[in-house]
mmCIF file of C-alpha atoms in Angstrom:
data_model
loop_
_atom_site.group_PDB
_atom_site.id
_atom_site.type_symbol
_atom_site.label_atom_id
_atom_site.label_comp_id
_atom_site.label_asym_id
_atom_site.label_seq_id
_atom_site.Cartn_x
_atom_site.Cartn_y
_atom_site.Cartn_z
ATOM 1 C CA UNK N 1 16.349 15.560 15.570
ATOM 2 C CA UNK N 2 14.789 11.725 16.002
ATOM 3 C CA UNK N 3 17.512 9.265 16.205
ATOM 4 C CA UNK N 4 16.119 5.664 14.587
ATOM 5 C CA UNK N 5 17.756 2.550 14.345
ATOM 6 C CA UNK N 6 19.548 0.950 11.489
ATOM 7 C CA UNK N 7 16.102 -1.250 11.438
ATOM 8 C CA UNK N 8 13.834 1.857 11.331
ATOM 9 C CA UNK N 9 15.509 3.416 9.045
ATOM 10 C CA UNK N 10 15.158 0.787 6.129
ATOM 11 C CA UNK N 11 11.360 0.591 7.026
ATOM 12 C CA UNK N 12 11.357 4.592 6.537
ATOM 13 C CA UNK N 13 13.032 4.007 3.234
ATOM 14 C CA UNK N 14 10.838 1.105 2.243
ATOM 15 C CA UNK N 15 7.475 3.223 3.006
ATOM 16 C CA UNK N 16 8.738 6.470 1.596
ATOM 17 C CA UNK N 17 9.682 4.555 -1.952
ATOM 18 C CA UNK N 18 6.346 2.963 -1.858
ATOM 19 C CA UNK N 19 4.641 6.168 -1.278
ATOM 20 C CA UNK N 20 6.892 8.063 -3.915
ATOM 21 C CA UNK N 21 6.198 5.052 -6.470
ATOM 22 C CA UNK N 22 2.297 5.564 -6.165
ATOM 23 C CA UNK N 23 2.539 9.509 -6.771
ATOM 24 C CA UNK N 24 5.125 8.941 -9.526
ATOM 25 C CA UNK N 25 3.047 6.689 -11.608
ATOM 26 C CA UNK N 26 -0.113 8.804 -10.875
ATOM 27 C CA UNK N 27 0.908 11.677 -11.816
ATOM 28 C CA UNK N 28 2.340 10.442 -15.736
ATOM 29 C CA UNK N 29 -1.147 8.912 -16.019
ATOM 30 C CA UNK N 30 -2.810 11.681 -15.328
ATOM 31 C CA UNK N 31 -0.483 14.010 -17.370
ATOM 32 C CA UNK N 32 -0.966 12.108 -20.498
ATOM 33 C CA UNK N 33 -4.484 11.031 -19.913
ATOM 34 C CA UNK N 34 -5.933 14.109 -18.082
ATOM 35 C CA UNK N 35 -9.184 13.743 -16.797
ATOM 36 C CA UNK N 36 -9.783 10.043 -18.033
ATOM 37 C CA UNK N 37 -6.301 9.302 -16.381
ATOM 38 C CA UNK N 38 -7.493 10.592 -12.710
ATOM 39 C CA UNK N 39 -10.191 7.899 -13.673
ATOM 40 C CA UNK N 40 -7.394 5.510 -14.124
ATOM 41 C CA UNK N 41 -6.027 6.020 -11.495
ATOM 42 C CA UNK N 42 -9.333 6.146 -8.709
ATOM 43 C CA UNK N 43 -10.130 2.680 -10.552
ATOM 44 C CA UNK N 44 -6.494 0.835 -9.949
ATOM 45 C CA UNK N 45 -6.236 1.957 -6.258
ATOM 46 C CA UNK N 46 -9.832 0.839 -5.708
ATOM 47 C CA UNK N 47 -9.049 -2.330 -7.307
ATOM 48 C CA UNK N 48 -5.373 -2.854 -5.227
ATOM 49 C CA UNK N 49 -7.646 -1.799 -2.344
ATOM 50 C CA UNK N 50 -9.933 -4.675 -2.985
ATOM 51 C CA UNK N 51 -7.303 -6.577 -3.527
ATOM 52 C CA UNK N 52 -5.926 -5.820 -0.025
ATOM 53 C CA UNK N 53 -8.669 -6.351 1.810
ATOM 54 C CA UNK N 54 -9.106 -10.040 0.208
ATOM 55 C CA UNK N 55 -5.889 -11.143 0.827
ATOM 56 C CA UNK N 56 -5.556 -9.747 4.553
ATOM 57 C CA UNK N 57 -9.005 -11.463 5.372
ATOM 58 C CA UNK N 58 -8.153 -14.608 3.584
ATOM 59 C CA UNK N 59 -4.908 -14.934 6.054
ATOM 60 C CA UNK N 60 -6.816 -14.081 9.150
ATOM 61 C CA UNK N 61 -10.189 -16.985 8.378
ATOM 62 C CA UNK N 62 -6.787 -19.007 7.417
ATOM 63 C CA UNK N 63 -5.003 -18.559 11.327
ATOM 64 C CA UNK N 64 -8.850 -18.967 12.898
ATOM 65 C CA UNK N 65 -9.240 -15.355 13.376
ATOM 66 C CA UNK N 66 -12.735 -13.902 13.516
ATOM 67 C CA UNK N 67 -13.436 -11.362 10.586
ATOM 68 C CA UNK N 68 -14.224 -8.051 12.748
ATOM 69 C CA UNK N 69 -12.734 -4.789 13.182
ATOM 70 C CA UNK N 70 -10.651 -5.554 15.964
ATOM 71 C CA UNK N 71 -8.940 -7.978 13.718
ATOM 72 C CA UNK N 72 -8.635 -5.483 10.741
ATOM 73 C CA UNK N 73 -6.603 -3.518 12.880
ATOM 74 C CA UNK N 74 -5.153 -5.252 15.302
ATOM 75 C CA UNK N 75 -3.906 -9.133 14.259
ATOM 76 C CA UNK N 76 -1.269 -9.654 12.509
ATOM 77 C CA UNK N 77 -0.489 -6.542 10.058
ATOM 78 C CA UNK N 78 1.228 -7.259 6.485
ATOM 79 C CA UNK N 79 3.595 -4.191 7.068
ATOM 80 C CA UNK N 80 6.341 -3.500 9.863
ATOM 81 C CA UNK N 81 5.424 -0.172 12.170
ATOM 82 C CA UNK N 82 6.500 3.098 10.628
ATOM 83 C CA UNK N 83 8.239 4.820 13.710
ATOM 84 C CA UNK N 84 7.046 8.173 12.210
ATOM 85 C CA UNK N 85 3.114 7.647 12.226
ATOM 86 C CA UNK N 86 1.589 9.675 15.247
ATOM 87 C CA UNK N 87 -2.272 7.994 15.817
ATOM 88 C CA UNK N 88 -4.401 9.145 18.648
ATOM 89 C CA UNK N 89 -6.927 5.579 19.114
ATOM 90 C CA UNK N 90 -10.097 6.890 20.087
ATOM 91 C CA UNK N 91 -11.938 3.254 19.818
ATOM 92 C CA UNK N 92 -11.211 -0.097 18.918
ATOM 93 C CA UNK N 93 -13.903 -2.801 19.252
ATOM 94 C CA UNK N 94 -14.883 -5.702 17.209
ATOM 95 C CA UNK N 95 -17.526 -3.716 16.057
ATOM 96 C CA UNK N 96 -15.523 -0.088 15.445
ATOM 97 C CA UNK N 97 -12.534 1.309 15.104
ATOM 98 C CA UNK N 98 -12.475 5.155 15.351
ATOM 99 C CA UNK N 99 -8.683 7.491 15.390
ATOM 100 C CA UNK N 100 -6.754 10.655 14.467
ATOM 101 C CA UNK N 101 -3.772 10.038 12.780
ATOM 102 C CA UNK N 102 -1.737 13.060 13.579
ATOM 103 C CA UNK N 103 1.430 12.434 11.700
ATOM 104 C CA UNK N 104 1.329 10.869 8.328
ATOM 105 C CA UNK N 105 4.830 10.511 6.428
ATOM 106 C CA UNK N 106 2.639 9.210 3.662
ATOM 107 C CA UNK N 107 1.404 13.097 3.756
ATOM 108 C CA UNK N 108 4.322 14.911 3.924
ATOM 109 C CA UNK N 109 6.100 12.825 0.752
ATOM 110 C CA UNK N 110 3.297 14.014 -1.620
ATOM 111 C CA UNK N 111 3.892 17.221 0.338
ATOM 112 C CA UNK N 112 7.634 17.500 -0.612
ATOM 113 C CA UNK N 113 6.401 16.019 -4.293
ATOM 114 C CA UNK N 114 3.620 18.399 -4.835
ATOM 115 C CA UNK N 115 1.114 15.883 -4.934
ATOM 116 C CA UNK N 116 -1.388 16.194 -2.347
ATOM 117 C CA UNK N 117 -3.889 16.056 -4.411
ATOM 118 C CA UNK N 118 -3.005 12.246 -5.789
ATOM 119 C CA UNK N 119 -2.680 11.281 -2.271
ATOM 120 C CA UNK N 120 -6.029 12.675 -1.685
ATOM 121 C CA UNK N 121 -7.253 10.199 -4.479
ATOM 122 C CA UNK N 122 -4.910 7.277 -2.270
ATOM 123 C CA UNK N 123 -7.050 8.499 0.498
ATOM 124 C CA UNK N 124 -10.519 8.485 -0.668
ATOM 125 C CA UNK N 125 -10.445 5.447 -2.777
ATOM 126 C CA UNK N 126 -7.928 2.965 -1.251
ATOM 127 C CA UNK N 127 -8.915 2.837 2.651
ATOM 128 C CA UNK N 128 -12.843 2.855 1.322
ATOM 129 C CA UNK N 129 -12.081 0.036 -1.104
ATOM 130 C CA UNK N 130 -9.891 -2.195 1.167
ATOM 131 C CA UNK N 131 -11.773 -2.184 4.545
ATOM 132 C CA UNK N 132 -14.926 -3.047 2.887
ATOM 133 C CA UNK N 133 -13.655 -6.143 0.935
ATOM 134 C CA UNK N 134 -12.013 -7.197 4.223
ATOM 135 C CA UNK N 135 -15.448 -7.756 5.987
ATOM 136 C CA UNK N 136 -17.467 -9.223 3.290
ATOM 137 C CA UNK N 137 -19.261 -5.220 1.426
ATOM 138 C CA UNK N 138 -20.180 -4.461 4.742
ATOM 139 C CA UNK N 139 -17.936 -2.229 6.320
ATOM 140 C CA UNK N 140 -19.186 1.758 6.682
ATOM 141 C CA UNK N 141 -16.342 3.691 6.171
ATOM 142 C CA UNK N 142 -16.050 7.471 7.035
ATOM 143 C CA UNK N 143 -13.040 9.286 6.111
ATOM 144 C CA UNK N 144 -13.758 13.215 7.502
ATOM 145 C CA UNK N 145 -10.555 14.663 7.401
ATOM 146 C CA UNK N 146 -7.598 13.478 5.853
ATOM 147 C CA UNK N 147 -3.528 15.555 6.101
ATOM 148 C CA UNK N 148 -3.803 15.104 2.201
ATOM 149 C CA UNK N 149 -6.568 18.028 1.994
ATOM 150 C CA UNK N 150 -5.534 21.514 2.670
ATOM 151 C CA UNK N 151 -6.987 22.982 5.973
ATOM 152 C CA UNK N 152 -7.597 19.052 7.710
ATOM 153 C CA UNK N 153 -5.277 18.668 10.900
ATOM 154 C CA UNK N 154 -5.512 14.987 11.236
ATOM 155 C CA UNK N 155 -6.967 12.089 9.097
ATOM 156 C CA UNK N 156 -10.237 11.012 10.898
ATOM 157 C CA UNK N 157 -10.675 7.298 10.391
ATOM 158 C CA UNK N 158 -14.389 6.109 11.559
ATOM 159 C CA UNK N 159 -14.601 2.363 10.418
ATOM 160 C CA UNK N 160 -17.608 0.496 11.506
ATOM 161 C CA UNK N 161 -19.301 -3.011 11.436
ATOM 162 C CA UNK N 162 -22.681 -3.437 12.973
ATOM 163 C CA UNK N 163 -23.528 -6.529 14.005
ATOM 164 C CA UNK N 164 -27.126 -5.541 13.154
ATOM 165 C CA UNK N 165 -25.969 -5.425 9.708
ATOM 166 C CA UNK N 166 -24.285 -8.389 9.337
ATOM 167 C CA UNK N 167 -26.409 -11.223 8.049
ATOM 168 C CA UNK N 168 -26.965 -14.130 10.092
ATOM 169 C CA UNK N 169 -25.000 -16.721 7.262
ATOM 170 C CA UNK N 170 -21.682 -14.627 7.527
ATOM 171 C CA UNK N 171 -22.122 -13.667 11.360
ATOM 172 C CA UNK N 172 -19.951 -16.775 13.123
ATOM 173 C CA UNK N 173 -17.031 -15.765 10.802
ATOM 174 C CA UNK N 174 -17.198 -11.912 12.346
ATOM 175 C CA UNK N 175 -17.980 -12.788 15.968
ATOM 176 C CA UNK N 176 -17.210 -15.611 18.477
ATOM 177 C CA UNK N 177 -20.463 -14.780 20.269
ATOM 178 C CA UNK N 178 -22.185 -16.455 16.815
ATOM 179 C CA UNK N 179 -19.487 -19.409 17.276
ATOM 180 C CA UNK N 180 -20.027 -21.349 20.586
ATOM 181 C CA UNK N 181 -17.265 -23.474 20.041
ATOM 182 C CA UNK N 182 -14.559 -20.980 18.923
ATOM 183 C CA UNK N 183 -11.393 -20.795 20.831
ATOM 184 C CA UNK N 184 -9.037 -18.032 20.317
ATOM 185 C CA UNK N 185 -5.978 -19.078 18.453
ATOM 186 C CA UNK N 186 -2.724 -18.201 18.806
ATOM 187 C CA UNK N 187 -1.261 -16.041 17.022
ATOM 188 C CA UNK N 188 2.680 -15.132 15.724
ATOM 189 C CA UNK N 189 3.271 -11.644 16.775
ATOM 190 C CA UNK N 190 6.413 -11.175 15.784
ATOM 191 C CA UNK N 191 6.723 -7.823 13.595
ATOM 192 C CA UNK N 192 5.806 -8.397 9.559
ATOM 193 C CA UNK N 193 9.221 -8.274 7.220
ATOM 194 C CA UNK N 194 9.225 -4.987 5.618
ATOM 195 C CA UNK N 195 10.705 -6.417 2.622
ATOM 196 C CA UNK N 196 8.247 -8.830 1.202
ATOM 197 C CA UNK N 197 4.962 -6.481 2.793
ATOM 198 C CA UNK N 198 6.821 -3.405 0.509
ATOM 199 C CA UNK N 199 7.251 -5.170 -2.409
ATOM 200 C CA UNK N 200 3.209 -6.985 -2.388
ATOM 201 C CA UNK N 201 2.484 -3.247 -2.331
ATOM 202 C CA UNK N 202 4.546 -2.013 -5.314
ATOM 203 C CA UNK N 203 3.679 -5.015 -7.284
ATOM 204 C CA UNK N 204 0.169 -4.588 -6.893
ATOM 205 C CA UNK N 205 -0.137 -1.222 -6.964
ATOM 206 C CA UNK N 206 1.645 -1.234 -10.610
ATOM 207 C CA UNK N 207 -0.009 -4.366 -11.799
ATOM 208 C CA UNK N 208 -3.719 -2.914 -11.304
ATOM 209 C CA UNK N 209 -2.418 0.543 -12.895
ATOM 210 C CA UNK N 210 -1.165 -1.241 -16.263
ATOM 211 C CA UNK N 211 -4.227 -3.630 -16.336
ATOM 212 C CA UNK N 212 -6.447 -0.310 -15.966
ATOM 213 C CA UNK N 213 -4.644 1.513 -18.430
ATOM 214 C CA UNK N 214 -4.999 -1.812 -20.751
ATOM 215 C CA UNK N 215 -8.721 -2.008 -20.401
ATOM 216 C CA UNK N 216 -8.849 2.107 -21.267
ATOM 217 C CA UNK N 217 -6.503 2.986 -24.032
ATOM 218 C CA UNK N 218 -5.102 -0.462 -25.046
ATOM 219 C CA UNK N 219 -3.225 1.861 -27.981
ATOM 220 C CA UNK N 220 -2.015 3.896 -25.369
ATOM 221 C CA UNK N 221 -1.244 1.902 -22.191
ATOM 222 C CA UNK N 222 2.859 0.973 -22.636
ATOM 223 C CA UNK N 223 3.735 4.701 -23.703
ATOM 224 C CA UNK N 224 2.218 6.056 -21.018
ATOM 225 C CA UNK N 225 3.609 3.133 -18.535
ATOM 226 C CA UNK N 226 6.889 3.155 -20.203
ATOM 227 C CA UNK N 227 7.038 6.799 -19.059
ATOM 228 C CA UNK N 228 6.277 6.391 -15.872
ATOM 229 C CA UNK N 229 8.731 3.473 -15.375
ATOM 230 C CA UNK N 230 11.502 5.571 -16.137
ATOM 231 C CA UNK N 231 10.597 8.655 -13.963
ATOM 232 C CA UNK N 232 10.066 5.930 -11.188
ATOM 233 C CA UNK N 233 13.687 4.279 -12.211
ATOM 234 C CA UNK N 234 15.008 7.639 -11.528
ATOM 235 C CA UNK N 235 13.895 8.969 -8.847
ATOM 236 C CA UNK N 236 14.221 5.385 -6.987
ATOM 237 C CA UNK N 237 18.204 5.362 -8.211
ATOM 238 C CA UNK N 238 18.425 9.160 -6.562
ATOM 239 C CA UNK N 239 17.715 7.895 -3.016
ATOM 240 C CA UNK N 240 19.006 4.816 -3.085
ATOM 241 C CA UNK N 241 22.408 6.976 -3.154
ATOM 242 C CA UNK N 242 21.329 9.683 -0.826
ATOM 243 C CA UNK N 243 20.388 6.556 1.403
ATOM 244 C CA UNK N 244 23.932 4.775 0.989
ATOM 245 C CA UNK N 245 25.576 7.964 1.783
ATOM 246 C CA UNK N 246 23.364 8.492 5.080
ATOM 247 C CA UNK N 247 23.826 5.249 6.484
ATOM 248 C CA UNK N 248 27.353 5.269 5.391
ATOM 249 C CA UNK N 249 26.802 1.954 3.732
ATOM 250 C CA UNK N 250 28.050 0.652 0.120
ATOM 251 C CA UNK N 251 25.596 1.228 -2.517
ATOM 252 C CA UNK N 252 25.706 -2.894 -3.931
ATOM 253 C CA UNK N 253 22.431 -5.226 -4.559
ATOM 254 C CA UNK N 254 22.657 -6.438 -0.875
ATOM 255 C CA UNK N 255 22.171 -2.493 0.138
ATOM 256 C CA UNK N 256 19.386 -1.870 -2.676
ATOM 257 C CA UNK N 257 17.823 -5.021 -1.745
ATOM 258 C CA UNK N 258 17.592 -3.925 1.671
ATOM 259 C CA UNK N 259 16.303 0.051 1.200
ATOM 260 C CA UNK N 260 14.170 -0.464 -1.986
ATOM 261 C CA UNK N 261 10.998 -2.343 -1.658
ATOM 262 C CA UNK N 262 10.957 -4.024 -4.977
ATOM 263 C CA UNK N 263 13.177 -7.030 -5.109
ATOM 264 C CA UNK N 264 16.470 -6.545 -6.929
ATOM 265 C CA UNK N 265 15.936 -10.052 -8.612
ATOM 266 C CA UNK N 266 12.406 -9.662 -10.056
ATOM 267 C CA UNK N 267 12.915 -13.592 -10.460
ATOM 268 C CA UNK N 268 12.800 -14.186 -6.861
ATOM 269 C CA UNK N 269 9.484 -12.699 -5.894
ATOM 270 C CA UNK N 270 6.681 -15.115 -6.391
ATOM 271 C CA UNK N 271 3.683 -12.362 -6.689
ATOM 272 C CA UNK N 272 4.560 -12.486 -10.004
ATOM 273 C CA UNK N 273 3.253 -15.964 -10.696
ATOM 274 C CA UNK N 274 -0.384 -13.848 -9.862
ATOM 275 C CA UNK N 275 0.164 -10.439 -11.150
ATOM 276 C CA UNK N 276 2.275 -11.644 -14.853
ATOM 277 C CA UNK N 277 -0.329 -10.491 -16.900
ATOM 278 C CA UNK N 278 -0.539 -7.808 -20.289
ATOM 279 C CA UNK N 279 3.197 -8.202 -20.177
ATOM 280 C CA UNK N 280 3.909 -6.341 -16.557
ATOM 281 C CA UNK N 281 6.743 -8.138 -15.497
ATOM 282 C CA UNK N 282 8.866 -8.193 -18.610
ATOM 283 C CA UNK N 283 7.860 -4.301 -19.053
ATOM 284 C CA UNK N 284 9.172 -3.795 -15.529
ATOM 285 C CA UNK N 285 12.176 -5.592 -15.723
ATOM 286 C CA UNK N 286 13.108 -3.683 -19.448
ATOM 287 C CA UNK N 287 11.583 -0.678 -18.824
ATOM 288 C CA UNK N 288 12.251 0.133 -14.748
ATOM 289 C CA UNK N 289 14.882 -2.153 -13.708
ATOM 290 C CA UNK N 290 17.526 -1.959 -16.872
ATOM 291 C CA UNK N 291 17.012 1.602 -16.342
ATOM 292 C CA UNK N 292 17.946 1.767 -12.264
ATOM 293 C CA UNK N 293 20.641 -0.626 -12.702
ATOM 294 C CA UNK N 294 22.180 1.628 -15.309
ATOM 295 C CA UNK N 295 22.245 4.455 -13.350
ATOM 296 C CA UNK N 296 23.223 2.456 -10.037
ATOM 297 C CA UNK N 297 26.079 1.077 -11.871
ATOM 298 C CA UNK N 298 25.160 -2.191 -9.853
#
C-alpha cells in the first residue's frame, strides 16, 4: 500500500472532491434533461475549458512568459501535483507536447461512481476547449485514447502548435526566436496551493453549468441545480468524515477547510466577485452549504 504524506493526502482529497463534484452535477443534469442535458453539460465544460485556458495564458503574458506549449505544460501550473498520476512524456517542445498518462485517479473516481461515460464528456470537451484558448484558436489537439473509454490503456495526449501556423502578428508572444530582445524571466516555482487552485475549479465548473442550464430551460434551471446541490452536499459531507476518521483528525471548519476544495466561508473567496451571476452564489450557499453544514454538525 502507498504511504503519502499528511500534504499529499489533502491534495488527494481536494482532486478526488473536485472530480466527484463534476460527475455529481453531470449526472442530475443529464437525468432530468436527458439528451438536451448531455448538451448542457458538453457546452459548460467547453466553456470552463475556455475559461481555463484564458486565465492560465493571461498569468503567463503577465510573468513575461512566451505563449507556447512548453509553457502550457511546464511554467507555473494552477494546481499542486497529484502523487497518484502516472505520465510517460514522450515530447515536450515549444512547439509539441505529446504523453501517455498511465494512471488517472480522475478515471478511477468515475470508475468507482459509474460514470465513465461523463468523464468521457470531461475528456473530449474540456482538454480540447482549454488548450486551444490558451494559444490564441490555434492549438491542434488530438486526444486518441483516453482511461475514460472502455478498452483504451492510457490517455494519449498529442497537443501541437506549428509555428507555420501561427500568424506573424501573434508569433513574438509564442516564441522568443520572433522577440530579439526577450530575456527569460524568472519565475516562482514553488508548488501552486491546492486550496485556492481546487476551489477556481469548483466555482467555475458550477458557475458555467447554472449559466448553461439558465440560457436552456430558464423554467427549469434551479430545480434541476437545486438537486444536484444536495446530492453534491451529501456525498461531500460523507468523505469529509471518512477523511477525519483516516487522518485521525477532528472533523471542525479548520479540517473541512483543509480537505474540501470549496471554501468553508463562501464570503472569503473572491471568484465570486466574477462568477455572482443568475443567483449562483446565494443558491450555493442555501442550497449546498446549509445542507453540508447540517449534516457536518459544524
Amino acid at each position: 500500500m502507498t504511504m503519502y504524506t499528511k500534504e499529499q493526502l489533502e491534495t488527494i482529497h481536494l482532486q478526488d472532491s473536485y472530480t466527484i463534484m463534476y460527475a455529481l452535477m453531470a449526472r442530475e443534469i443529464i437525468k432530468f434533461l436527458g439528451e438536451d442535458g448531455e448538451k448542457v453539460v458538453r457546452e459548460a465544460t467547453r466553456r470552463y475549458g475556455k475559461d481555463r485556458g484564458r486565465t492560465r495564458r493571461e498569468k503567463h503574458e503577465a510573468l513575461g512568459v512566451k505563449i507556447n506549449m512548453h509553457s502550457l505544460f511546464a511554467v507555473c501550473s494552477d494546481l499542486p501535483s497529484d502523487p497518484r498520476f502516472r505520465r510517460d512524456r514522450l515530447k515536450l517542445t515549444e512547439e509539441e507536447r505529446n504523453s501517455h498518462t498511465l494512471v488517472c485517479p480522475m478515471a478511477e473516481v468515475w470508475e468507482r461512481y459509474d460514470a465513465k461515460k461523463i468523464g468521457r464528456i470531461y475528456c473530449e470537451e474540456f482538454h480540447r476547449a482549454c488548450y486551444q484558448e490558451y494559444a490564441f484558436g490555434l492549438t491542434q489537439v488530438n486526444l486518441a485514447q483516453t482511461l475514460t473509454q472502455d478498452g483504451d490503456a492510457y490517455c494519449d495526449f498529442h497537443v501541437v502548435l506549428r509555428k507555420a501556423n501561427v500568424p506573424d502578428e501573434i508569433k513574438k508572444r509564442c516564441f522568443a526566436e520572433y522577440d530579439p530582445e526577450y530575456k527569460v524571466p524568472e519565475i516562482d516555482t514553488a508548488p501552486a496551493e491546492g486550496k485556492a487552485g481546487f476551489s477556481s475549479l469548483c466555482v467555475r465548473v458550477y458557475y458555467y453549468m447554472l449559466e448553461v442550464l439558465k440560457e436552456t430551460c430558464p423554467d427549469q434551471a434551479e430545480t434541476v441545480m437545486t438537486e444536484a446541490l444536495h446530492v453534491w452536499a451529501d456525498d461531500a459531507a460523507k468523505h469529509l468524515k471518512e477523511e477525519a476518521v483516516e487522518m485521525q483528525e477532528e472533523l471542525d471548519l479548520n479540517f473541512a477547510d483543509r480537505h474540501f476544495p470549496m471554501h468553508m466561508n463562501i464570503e472569503s473567496d473572491p471568484l465570486w466577485n466574477v462568477y455572482d451571476h443568475y443567483g449562483a452564489k446565494e443558491l450555493l450557499k442555501r442550497e449546498f452549504y446549509k445542507e453540508l453544514f447540517e449534516q457536518l454538525k459544524i
